Amino acid sequence: MTASRVLVLNSGSSSVKYQLLDMRDNSRTAAGLVERIGERTSRLKHTPLAAGSGSREWNGPIADHDAALKAVAEELAKDGLGLDSPELAAIGHRVVHGGQTFTRPTVIDDAVLAEIERLIPVAPLHNPANLTGIRTARALRPDLPQVAVFDTAFHTTMPESAARYAIDVETADAHRIRRYGFHGTSHAYVSRATAELLGRAPEEVNVIVLHLGNGASASAVRGGVCVDTSMGLTPLEGLVMGTRSGDTDPAVIFHLARVGKMSIDEIDTLLNKRSGLVGLCGDNDMREIRRRIDEGDARAKLAFDIYVHRLKKYIGAYCAVLGRVDAVAFTAGVGENSAEVRAAAVAGLETLGLAVDDALNAVRGDEPRLISPPDARVAVGVVPTDEELEIAAQTYALVERTN
Ligand code: AMP
């Protein structure tokens, strides 16, 4: 029997998300989530997708990631595909920060673990949790290839002119301060899928990808290669997000510290957790914001307008960066579902060759689709992202190659 399945693990500080995929046909065998790890009210939700049966839920204390992964392994085993299954080819781990070191998916060994650990100062929230997940999985299946797929990797091709901040070079380098970008797995997948939607090779097309979820980022992709992206040293830079401010004058921070007497941690929380849509109007769900706008709520309308204004600025900027744009792709929760955001983001950009067809834009669905008028100079599309499939595919391709 050939091992054709890949388990994708996304380990957060108190959660583990997972999917088991079959790479023979890219189908999903199972998916699930363990949340509130370390609390008394932990919860495991497991959905055996291939079996077609309903989800199973377990509530109770799950002490740590080790216990969480063992519980996941038990659930998978109930479907006949436990961690010891000979059908399992590899485990693919989502790792948020690969710095400048990791430009592609990498088979994990002790040296790779040490390097991910060395990068903790630039990803203090994410890399420790990712490392815990990797160590736990390795302890459970030391013989199985485990691959790290980095959120930053797709952006390592950015030229220095896009990747560097204009601050003192020695200071920046001493602290590894540069623009790394995130959501790279999604930008890679969606830019490729957009080329496919146009029936062209990725090398031939220039694409602006707008990943608009709770976190949001834009990227400029020339011939399959990322040349700019909106997130920077951390995911705080760029677009207006659910709870993050995106771009602000850095002097806002000095002002809040000196005049507002806020601590650095308080400002960090303000800009990352209490800003963006939630800071502007109290809601970070675009559905709720649209509902409030329909009821005449002025704060919700202002939040929507600021969100769209920033988005438009990035679309314009990336048209300039790319010179020639073949397609603009909307993806993630807001990008895939909000026809209003898509229409508003390209409204008035006809001189850049951008327009949406209202009827096409209103169509809902899970498949990649074009929403621009047939004669448009630039194709505008809705291209659903699939980060788990991309992690599984990159993991499987690497394991196949090294076998
Ligand atoms: P993600 O981070 O990609 O899961 O996206 C989550 C966000 O997508 C939510 O916070 C909502 O703002 C947005 N979203 C999800 N479904 C819809 C929808 N039907 N219409 C508008 N926005 C949606």
PDB file of C-alpha atoms in Angstrom, residues 85-336:
ATOM      1  CA  SER A  85      -1.497   4.010   9.927  1.00  0.00           C
ATOM      2  CA  PRO A  86       0.855   2.880   7.149  1.00  0.00           C
ATOM      3  CA  GLU A  87      -1.201   5.094   4.828  1.00  0.00           C
ATOM      4  CA  LEU A  88       0.144   8.220   6.517  1.00  0.00           C
ATOM      5  CA  ALA A  89       2.982   9.631   4.386  1.00  0.00           C
ATOM      6  CA  ALA A  90       3.872  12.689   6.443  1.00  0.00           C
ATOM      7  CA  ILE A  91       2.724  15.403   8.804  1.00  0.00           C
ATOM      8  CA  GLY A  92       2.733  18.971   7.469  1.00  0.00           C
ATOM      9  CA  HIS A  93       3.016  21.723  10.072  1.00  0.00           C
ATOM     10  CA  ARG A  94       1.981  25.305   9.496  1.00  0.00           C
ATOM     11  CA  VAL A  95       4.805  27.455  10.867  1.00  0.00           C
ATOM     12  CA  VAL A  96       4.171  31.184  10.946  1.00  0.00           C
ATOM     13  CA  HIS A  97       7.683  32.610  10.794  1.00  0.00           C
ATOM     14  CA  GLY A  98      10.552  31.229   8.748  1.00  0.00           C
ATOM     15  CA  GLY A  99      12.518  34.487   8.678  1.00  0.00           C
ATOM     16  CA  GLN A 100      14.977  34.822   5.814  1.00  0.00           C
ATOM     17  CA  THR A 101      16.206  31.276   6.389  1.00  0.00           C
ATOM     18  CA  PHE A 102      13.294  29.228   5.141  1.00  0.00           C
ATOM     19  CA  THR A 103      12.350  30.012   1.565  1.00  0.00           C
ATOM     20  CA  ARG A 104      10.552  26.725   0.930  1.00  0.00           C
ATOM     21  CA  PRO A 105       8.914  23.817   2.798  1.00  0.00           C
ATOM     22  CA  THR A 106      11.522  21.978   4.829  1.00  0.00           C
ATOM     23  CA  VAL A 107      11.781  18.482   6.301  1.00  0.00           C
ATOM     24  CA  ILE A 108      12.083  18.958  10.055  1.00  0.00           C
ATOM     25  CA  ASP A 109      15.185  17.791  11.891  1.00  0.00           C
ATOM     26  CA  ASP A 110      16.881  19.047  15.064  1.00  0.00           C
ATOM     27  CA  ALA A 111      18.692  21.843  13.194  1.00  0.00           C
ATOM     28  CA  VAL A 112      15.425  23.075  11.628  1.00  0.00           C
ATOM     29  CA  LEU A 113      13.773  23.059  15.054  1.00  0.00           C
ATOM     30  CA  ALA A 114      16.666  25.083  16.477  1.00  0.00           C
ATOM     31  CA  GLU A 115      16.340  27.661  13.689  1.00  0.00           C
ATOM     32  CA  ILE A 116      12.545  28.024  14.179  1.00  0.00           C
ATOM     33  CA  GLU A 117      13.353  28.542  17.863  1.00  0.00           C
ATOM     34  CA  ARG A 118      15.970  31.197  17.000  1.00  0.00           C
ATOM     35  CA  LEU A 119      13.227  33.088  15.155  1.00  0.00           C
ATOM     36  CA  ILE A 120      11.001  33.360  18.267  1.00  0.00           C
ATOM     37  CA  PRO A 121      12.002  37.008  18.905  1.00  0.00           C
ATOM     38  CA  VAL A 122      10.364  38.029  15.584  1.00  0.00           C
ATOM     39  CA  ALA A 123       7.294  35.783  16.126  1.00  0.00           C
ATOM     40  CA  PRO A 124       6.848  35.603  19.905  1.00  0.00           C
ATOM     41  CA  LEU A 125       3.158  34.712  19.733  1.00  0.00           C
ATOM     42  CA  HIS A 126       3.220  32.083  17.014  1.00  0.00           C
ATOM     43  CA  ASN A 127       6.493  30.201  16.688  1.00  0.00           C
ATOM     44  CA  PRO A 128       6.520  28.800  20.276  1.00  0.00           C
ATOM     45  CA  ALA A 129       3.063  27.270  19.743  1.00  0.00           C
ATOM     46  CA  ASN A 130       4.076  25.896  16.321  1.00  0.00           C
ATOM     47  CA  LEU A 131       7.200  24.375  17.920  1.00  0.00           C
ATOM     48  CA  THR A 132       5.161  22.694  20.652  1.00  0.00           C
ATOM     49  CA  GLY A 133       2.970  21.087  17.996  1.00  0.00           C
ATOM     50  CA  ILE A 134       5.988  19.857  16.046  1.00  0.00           C
ATOM     51  CA  ARG A 135       7.760  18.435  19.120  1.00  0.00           C
ATOM     52  CA  THR A 136       4.610  16.644  20.235  1.00  0.00           C
ATOM     53  CA  ALA A 137       3.981  15.133  16.803  1.00  0.00           C
ATOM     54  CA  ARG A 138       7.606  14.053  16.474  1.00  0.00           C
ATOM     55  CA  ALA A 139       7.458  12.323  19.873  1.00  0.00           C
ATOM     56  CA  LEU A 140       4.362  10.413  18.780  1.00  0.00           C
ATOM     57  CA  ARG A 141       5.751   9.363  15.366  1.00  0.00           C
ATOM     58  CA  PRO A 142       9.566   9.841  15.380  1.00  0.00           C
ATOM     59  CA  ASP A 143       9.951   7.744  12.214  1.00  0.00           C
ATOM     60  CA  LEU A 144       7.474   9.747  10.107  1.00  0.00           C
ATOM     61  CA  PRO A 145       8.670  12.620   7.883  1.00  0.00           C
ATOM     62  CA  GLN A 146       7.442  15.931   9.264  1.00  0.00           C
ATOM     63  CA  VAL A 147       7.546  19.036   7.141  1.00  0.00           C
ATOM     64  CA  ALA A 148       7.390  22.711   8.125  1.00  0.00           C
ATOM     65  CA  VAL A 149       5.476  24.948   5.696  1.00  0.00           C
ATOM     66  CA  PHE A 150       6.155  28.605   6.448  1.00  0.00           C
ATOM     67  CA  ASP A 151       3.679  31.498   6.162  1.00  0.00           C
ATOM     68  CA  THR A 152       6.559  33.794   5.231  1.00  0.00           C
ATOM     69  CA  ALA A 153       8.230  31.578   2.591  1.00  0.00           C
ATOM     70  CA  PHE A 154       6.287  32.789  -0.458  1.00  0.00           C
ATOM     71  CA  HIS A 155       7.315  36.369   0.307  1.00  0.00           C
ATOM     72  CA  THR A 156      11.068  35.738   0.564  1.00  0.00           C
ATOM     73  CA  THR A 157      11.340  36.598  -3.149  1.00  0.00           C
ATOM     74  CA  MET A 158      10.454  40.261  -2.463  1.00  0.00           C
ATOM     75  CA  PRO A 159      13.214  42.569  -3.684  1.00  0.00           C
ATOM     76  CA  GLU A 160      15.118  44.519  -1.039  1.00  0.00           C
ATOM     77  CA  SER A 161      13.351  47.690  -2.208  1.00  0.00           C
ATOM     78  CA  ALA A 162      10.043  46.196  -1.003  1.00  0.00           C
ATOM     79  CA  ALA A 163      11.352  44.179   1.947  1.00  0.00           C
ATOM     80  CA  ARG A 164      13.371  46.876   3.715  1.00  0.00           C
ATOM     81  CA  TYR A 165      12.039  49.655   5.884  1.00  0.00           C
ATOM     82  CA  ALA A 166      13.776  52.984   5.419  1.00  0.00           C
ATOM     83  CA  ILE A 167      15.379  52.937   8.838  1.00  0.00           C
ATOM     84  CA  ASP A 168      19.033  52.810   9.852  1.00  0.00           C
ATOM     85  CA  VAL A 169      20.398  49.663   8.212  1.00  0.00           C
ATOM     86  CA  GLU A 170      22.675  48.568  11.078  1.00  0.00           C
ATOM     87  CA  THR A 171      19.891  48.889  13.647  1.00  0.00           C
ATOM     88  CA  ALA A 172      17.416  47.079  11.394  1.00  0.00           C
ATOM     89  CA  ASP A 173      19.823  44.236  10.682  1.00  0.00           C
ATOM     90  CA  ALA A 174      20.862  43.863  14.322  1.00  0.00           C
ATOM     91  CA  HIS A 175      17.234  43.176  15.219  1.00  0.00           C
ATOM     92  CA  ARG A 176      16.240  41.349  11.991  1.00  0.00           C
ATOM     93  CA  ILE A 177      13.732  44.124  11.241  1.00  0.00           C
ATOM     94  CA  ARG A 178      12.403  43.872   7.691  1.00  0.00           C
ATOM     95  CA  ARG A 179       9.149  43.144   5.936  1.00  0.00           C
ATOM     96  CA  TYR A 180       8.528  39.385   5.971  1.00  0.00           C
ATOM     97  CA  GLY A 181       4.840  39.182   5.043  1.00  0.00           C
ATOM     98  CA  PHE A 182       2.392  36.469   6.115  1.00  0.00           C
ATOM     99  CA  HIS A 183      -0.516  34.404   4.700  1.00  0.00           C
ATOM    100  CA  GLY A 184       2.089  33.246   2.153  1.00  0.00           C
ATOM    101  CA  THR A 185       0.579  29.786   1.762  1.00  0.00           C
ATOM    102  CA  SER A 186      -2.715  31.384   0.774  1.00  0.00           C
ATOM    103  CA  HIS A 187      -1.130  33.939  -1.576  1.00  0.00           C
ATOM    104  CA  ALA A 188       0.833  31.133  -3.278  1.00  0.00           C
ATOM    105  CA  TYR A 189      -2.235  28.933  -3.684  1.00  0.00           C
ATOM    106  CA  VAL A 190      -4.573  31.692  -4.836  1.00  0.00           C
ATOM    107  CA  SER A 191      -2.149  33.286  -7.307  1.00  0.00           C
ATOM    108  CA  ARG A 192      -1.621  29.869  -8.919  1.00  0.00           C
ATOM    109  CA  ALA A 193      -5.348  29.070  -8.903  1.00  0.00           C
ATOM    110  CA  THR A 194      -6.037  32.454 -10.501  1.00  0.00           C
ATOM    111  CA  ALA A 195      -3.660  31.678 -13.380  1.00  0.00           C
ATOM    112  CA  GLU A 196      -5.457  28.349 -13.755  1.00  0.00           C
ATOM    113  CA  LEU A 197      -8.813  30.144 -13.834  1.00  0.00           C
ATOM    114  CA  LEU A 198      -7.475  32.269 -16.700  1.00  0.00           C
ATOM    115  CA  GLY A 199      -6.235  29.114 -18.443  1.00  0.00           C
ATOM    116  CA  ARG A 200      -2.650  30.374 -18.367  1.00  0.00           C
ATOM    117  CA  ALA A 201       0.645  29.322 -16.767  1.00  0.00           C
ATOM    118  CA  PRO A 202       1.495  31.086 -13.465  1.00  0.00           C
ATOM    119  CA  GLU A 203       4.772  32.299 -15.040  1.00  0.00           C
ATOM    120  CA  GLU A 204       2.778  34.289 -17.605  1.00  0.00           C
ATOM    121  CA  VAL A 205       0.441  36.249 -15.352  1.00  0.00           C
ATOM    122  CA  ASN A 206       0.659  39.157 -12.918  1.00  0.00           C
ATOM    123  CA  VAL A 207      -1.864  38.906 -10.101  1.00  0.00           C
ATOM    124  CA  ILE A 208      -2.926  41.049  -7.153  1.00  0.00           C
ATOM    125  CA  VAL A 209      -4.190  38.732  -4.404  1.00  0.00           C
ATOM    126  CA  LEU A 210      -6.468  40.225  -1.746  1.00  0.00           C
ATOM    127  CA  HIS A 211      -6.685  37.831   1.197  1.00  0.00           C
ATOM    128  CA  LEU A 212      -9.508  39.371   3.237  1.00  0.00           C
ATOM    129  CA  GLY A 213     -10.266  37.287   6.317  1.00  0.00           C
ATOM    130  CA  ASN A 214     -10.238  38.342   9.939  1.00  0.00           C
ATOM    131  CA  GLY A 215      -6.562  38.963   9.249  1.00  0.00           C
ATOM    132  CA  ALA A 216      -6.099  40.581   5.837  1.00  0.00           C
ATOM    133  CA  SER A 217      -3.230  41.073   3.420  1.00  0.00           C
ATOM    134  CA  ALA A 218      -2.610  41.965  -0.205  1.00  0.00           C
ATOM    135  CA  SER A 219       0.195  40.752  -2.431  1.00  0.00           C
ATOM    136  CA  ALA A 220       1.611  41.620  -5.822  1.00  0.00           C
ATOM    137  CA  VAL A 221       2.662  38.469  -7.683  1.00  0.00           C
ATOM    138  CA  ARG A 222       4.616  38.767 -10.926  1.00  0.00           C
ATOM    139  CA  GLY A 223       4.805  35.567 -12.972  1.00  0.00           C
ATOM    140  CA  GLY A 224       4.192  33.397  -9.903  1.00  0.00           C
ATOM    141  CA  VAL A 225       6.789  35.254  -7.807  1.00  0.00           C
ATOM    142  CA  CYS A 226       5.815  37.561  -4.939  1.00  0.00           C
ATOM    143  CA  VAL A 227       7.250  41.067  -5.366  1.00  0.00           C
ATOM    144  CA  ASP A 228       5.377  42.896  -2.596  1.00  0.00           C
ATOM    145  CA  THR A 229       2.947  42.225   0.229  1.00  0.00           C
ATOM    146  CA  SER A 230       1.132  44.392   2.736  1.00  0.00           C
ATOM    147  CA  MET A 231       2.039  42.701   6.036  1.00  0.00           C
ATOM    148  CA  GLY A 232       5.496  43.471   7.371  1.00  0.00           C
ATOM    149  CA  LEU A 233       7.690  42.560  10.323  1.00  0.00           C
ATOM    150  CA  THR A 234       4.471  41.328  11.919  1.00  0.00           C
ATOM    151  CA  PRO A 235       0.907  40.857  10.614  1.00  0.00           C
ATOM    152  CA  LEU A 236      -0.003  44.330  11.943  1.00  0.00           C
ATOM    153  CA  GLU A 237       0.995  46.310   8.841  1.00  0.00           C
ATOM    154  CA  GLY A 238      -1.169  46.996   5.803  1.00  0.00           C
ATOM    155  CA  LEU A 239      -4.901  46.609   5.340  1.00  0.00           C
ATOM    156  CA  VAL A 240      -7.591  47.364   7.904  1.00  0.00           C
ATOM    157  CA  MET A 241      -8.388  43.987   9.529  1.00  0.00           C
ATOM    158  CA  GLY A 242     -10.942  42.542  11.932  1.00  0.00           C
ATOM    159  CA  THR A 243      -9.108  43.723  15.046  1.00  0.00           C
ATOM    160  CA  ARG A 244      -5.770  45.094  13.699  1.00  0.00           C
ATOM    161  CA  SER A 245      -5.252  48.691  12.641  1.00  0.00           C
ATOM    162  CA  GLY A 246      -3.058  47.984   9.620  1.00  0.00           C
ATOM    163  CA  ASP A 247      -0.976  50.996   8.531  1.00  0.00           C
ATOM    164  CA  THR A 248      -0.677  53.859  10.991  1.00  0.00           C
ATOM    165  CA  ASP A 249       1.909  56.595  11.452  1.00  0.00           C
ATOM    166  CA  PRO A 250       4.493  54.974  13.790  1.00  0.00           C
ATOM    167  CA  ALA A 251       4.381  58.240  15.751  1.00  0.00           C
ATOM    168  CA  VAL A 252       0.910  57.231  16.973  1.00  0.00           C
ATOM    169  CA  ILE A 253       2.768  54.835  19.257  1.00  0.00           C
ATOM    170  CA  PHE A 254       5.096  57.537  20.680  1.00  0.00           C
ATOM    171  CA  HIS A 255       2.098  59.802  21.154  1.00  0.00           C
ATOM    172  CA  LEU A 256       0.089  57.164  23.004  1.00  0.00           C
ATOM    173  CA  ALA A 257       3.109  56.405  25.207  1.00  0.00           C
ATOM    174  CA  ARG A 258       4.112  60.009  25.953  1.00  0.00           C
ATOM    175  CA  VAL A 259       0.775  61.793  25.989  1.00  0.00           C
ATOM    176  CA  GLY A 260      -1.657  58.907  26.570  1.00  0.00           C
ATOM    177  CA  LYS A 261       0.668  57.351  29.215  1.00  0.00           C
ATOM    178  CA  MET A 262      -0.016  53.883  27.820  1.00  0.00           C
ATOM    179  CA  SER A 263       2.522  51.078  28.250  1.00  0.00           C
ATOM    180  CA  ILE A 264       4.035  49.304  25.232  1.00  0.00           C
ATOM    181  CA  ASP A 265       1.958  46.199  26.025  1.00  0.00           C
ATOM    182  CA  GLU A 266      -1.237  48.273  26.208  1.00  0.00           C
ATOM    183  CA  ILE A 267      -0.469  49.869  22.835  1.00  0.00           C
ATOM    184  CA  ASP A 268       0.339  46.450  21.383  1.00  0.00           C
ATOM    185  CA  THR A 269      -3.061  45.177  22.541  1.00  0.00           C
ATOM    186  CA  LEU A 270      -4.807  48.313  21.277  1.00  0.00           C
ATOM    187  CA  LEU A 271      -3.373  48.068  17.758  1.00  0.00           C
ATOM    188  CA  ASN A 272      -3.615  44.271  17.418  1.00  0.00           C
ATOM    189  CA  LYS A 273      -6.811  43.441  19.301  1.00  0.00           C
ATOM    190  CA  ARG A 274      -8.921  46.575  19.728  1.00  0.00           C
ATOM    191  CA  SER A 275      -8.449  48.353  16.404  1.00  0.00           C
ATOM    192  CA  GLY A 276      -9.437  47.664  12.795  1.00  0.00           C
ATOM    193  CA  LEU A 277     -13.149  47.090  12.227  1.00  0.00           C
ATOM    194  CA  VAL A 278     -13.791  46.216  15.879  1.00  0.00           C
ATOM    195  CA  GLY A 279     -12.124  49.416  17.064  1.00  0.00           C
ATOM    196  CA  LEU A 280     -13.973  51.524  14.533  1.00  0.00           C
ATOM    197  CA  CYS A 281     -17.485  50.191  15.078  1.00  0.00           C
ATOM    198  CA  GLY A 282     -17.468  47.426  17.709  1.00  0.00           C
ATOM    199  CA  ASP A 283     -17.963  44.560  15.224  1.00  0.00           C
ATOM    200  CA  ASN A 284     -15.378  42.652  13.212  1.00  0.00           C
ATOM    201  CA  ASP A 285     -17.793  40.471  11.272  1.00  0.00           C
ATOM    202  CA  MET A 286     -18.513  41.968   7.856  1.00  0.00           C
ATOM    203  CA  ARG A 287     -22.001  40.382   7.824  1.00  0.00           C
ATOM    204  CA  GLU A 288     -22.935  42.228  11.011  1.00  0.00           C
ATOM    205  CA  ILE A 289     -21.420  45.477   9.698  1.00  0.00           C
ATOM    206  CA  ARG A 290     -23.469  45.213   6.482  1.00  0.00           C
ATOM    207  CA  ARG A 291     -26.620  44.532   8.505  1.00  0.00           C
ATOM    208  CA  ARG A 292     -25.975  47.638  10.633  1.00  0.00           C
ATOM    209  CA  ILE A 293     -25.294  49.762   7.532  1.00  0.00           C
ATOM    210  CA  ASP A 294     -28.643  48.650   6.100  1.00  0.00           C
ATOM    211  CA  GLU A 295     -30.245  49.908   9.313  1.00  0.00           C
ATOM    212  CA  GLY A 296     -28.580  53.297   8.860  1.00  0.00           C
ATOM    213  CA  ASP A 297     -25.768  52.903  11.419  1.00  0.00           C
ATOM    214  CA  ALA A 298     -23.215  55.677  10.729  1.00  0.00           C
ATOM    215  CA  ARG A 299     -20.296  54.101  12.647  1.00  0.00           C
ATOM    216  CA  ALA A 300     -20.650  50.837  10.761  1.00  0.00           C
ATOM    217  CA  LYS A 301     -20.724  52.793   7.479  1.00  0.00           C
ATOM    218  CA  LEU A 302     -17.563  54.709   8.426  1.00  0.00           C
ATOM    219  CA  ALA A 303     -15.768  51.458   9.359  1.00  0.00           C
ATOM    220  CA  PHE A 304     -16.754  49.956   5.994  1.00  0.00           C
ATOM    221  CA  ASP A 305     -15.588  53.071   4.135  1.00  0.00           C
ATOM    222  CA  ILE A 306     -12.197  53.149   5.887  1.00  0.00           C
ATOM    223  CA  TYR A 307     -11.750  49.418   5.187  1.00  0.00           C
ATOM    224  CA  VAL A 308     -12.532  49.901   1.494  1.00  0.00           C
ATOM    225  CA  HIS A 309     -10.456  53.092   1.151  1.00  0.00           C
ATOM    226  CA  ARG A 310      -7.331  51.270   2.407  1.00  0.00           C
ATOM    227  CA  LEU A 311      -8.048  48.310   0.135  1.00  0.00           C
ATOM    228  CA  LYS A 312      -8.362  50.585  -2.883  1.00  0.00           C
ATOM    229  CA  LYS A 313      -5.042  52.257  -2.048  1.00  0.00           C
ATOM    230  CA  TYR A 314      -3.287  48.882  -2.020  1.00  0.00           C
ATOM    231  CA  ILE A 315      -4.902  47.828  -5.296  1.00  0.00           C
ATOM    232  CA  GLY A 316      -3.672  51.066  -6.882  1.00  0.00           C
ATOM    233  CA  ALA A 317      -0.222  50.696  -5.343  1.00  0.00           C
ATOM    234  CA  TYR A 318       0.168  47.133  -6.594  1.00  0.00           C
ATOM    235  CA  CYS A 319      -1.004  48.115 -10.088  1.00  0.00           C
ATOM    236  CA  ALA A 320       1.929  50.546  -9.991  1.00  0.00           C
ATOM    237  CA  VAL A 321       4.337  47.946  -8.578  1.00  0.00           C
ATOM    238  CA  LEU A 322       3.395  45.360 -11.217  1.00  0.00           C
ATOM    239  CA  GLY A 323       3.051  47.719 -14.189  1.00  0.00           C
ATOM    240  CA  ARG A 324       0.860  45.214 -16.008  1.00  0.00           C
ATOM    241  CA  VAL A 325      -1.902  43.488 -14.062  1.00  0.00           C
ATOM    242  CA  ASP A 326      -3.727  40.487 -15.528  1.00  0.00           C
ATOM    243  CA  ALA A 327      -5.973  39.663 -12.599  1.00  0.00           C
ATOM    244  CA  VAL A 328      -7.167  40.728  -9.166  1.00  0.00           C
ATOM    245  CA  ALA A 329      -8.265  37.826  -6.942  1.00  0.00           C
ATOM    246  CA  PHE A 330     -10.464  38.150  -3.860  1.00  0.00           C
ATOM    247  CA  THR A 331     -10.142  35.390  -1.263  1.00  0.00           C
ATOM    248  CA  ALA A 332     -10.763  34.355   2.410  1.00  0.00           C
ATOM    249  CA  GLY A 333     -13.913  34.991   4.497  1.00  0.00           C
ATOM    250  CA  VAL A 334     -14.682  38.547   3.384  1.00  0.00           C
ATOM    251  CA  GLY A 335     -13.162  38.296  -0.100  1.00  0.00           C
ATOM    252  CA  GLU A 336     -15.065  35.111  -0.948  1.00  0.00           C
TER     253      GLU A 336
END
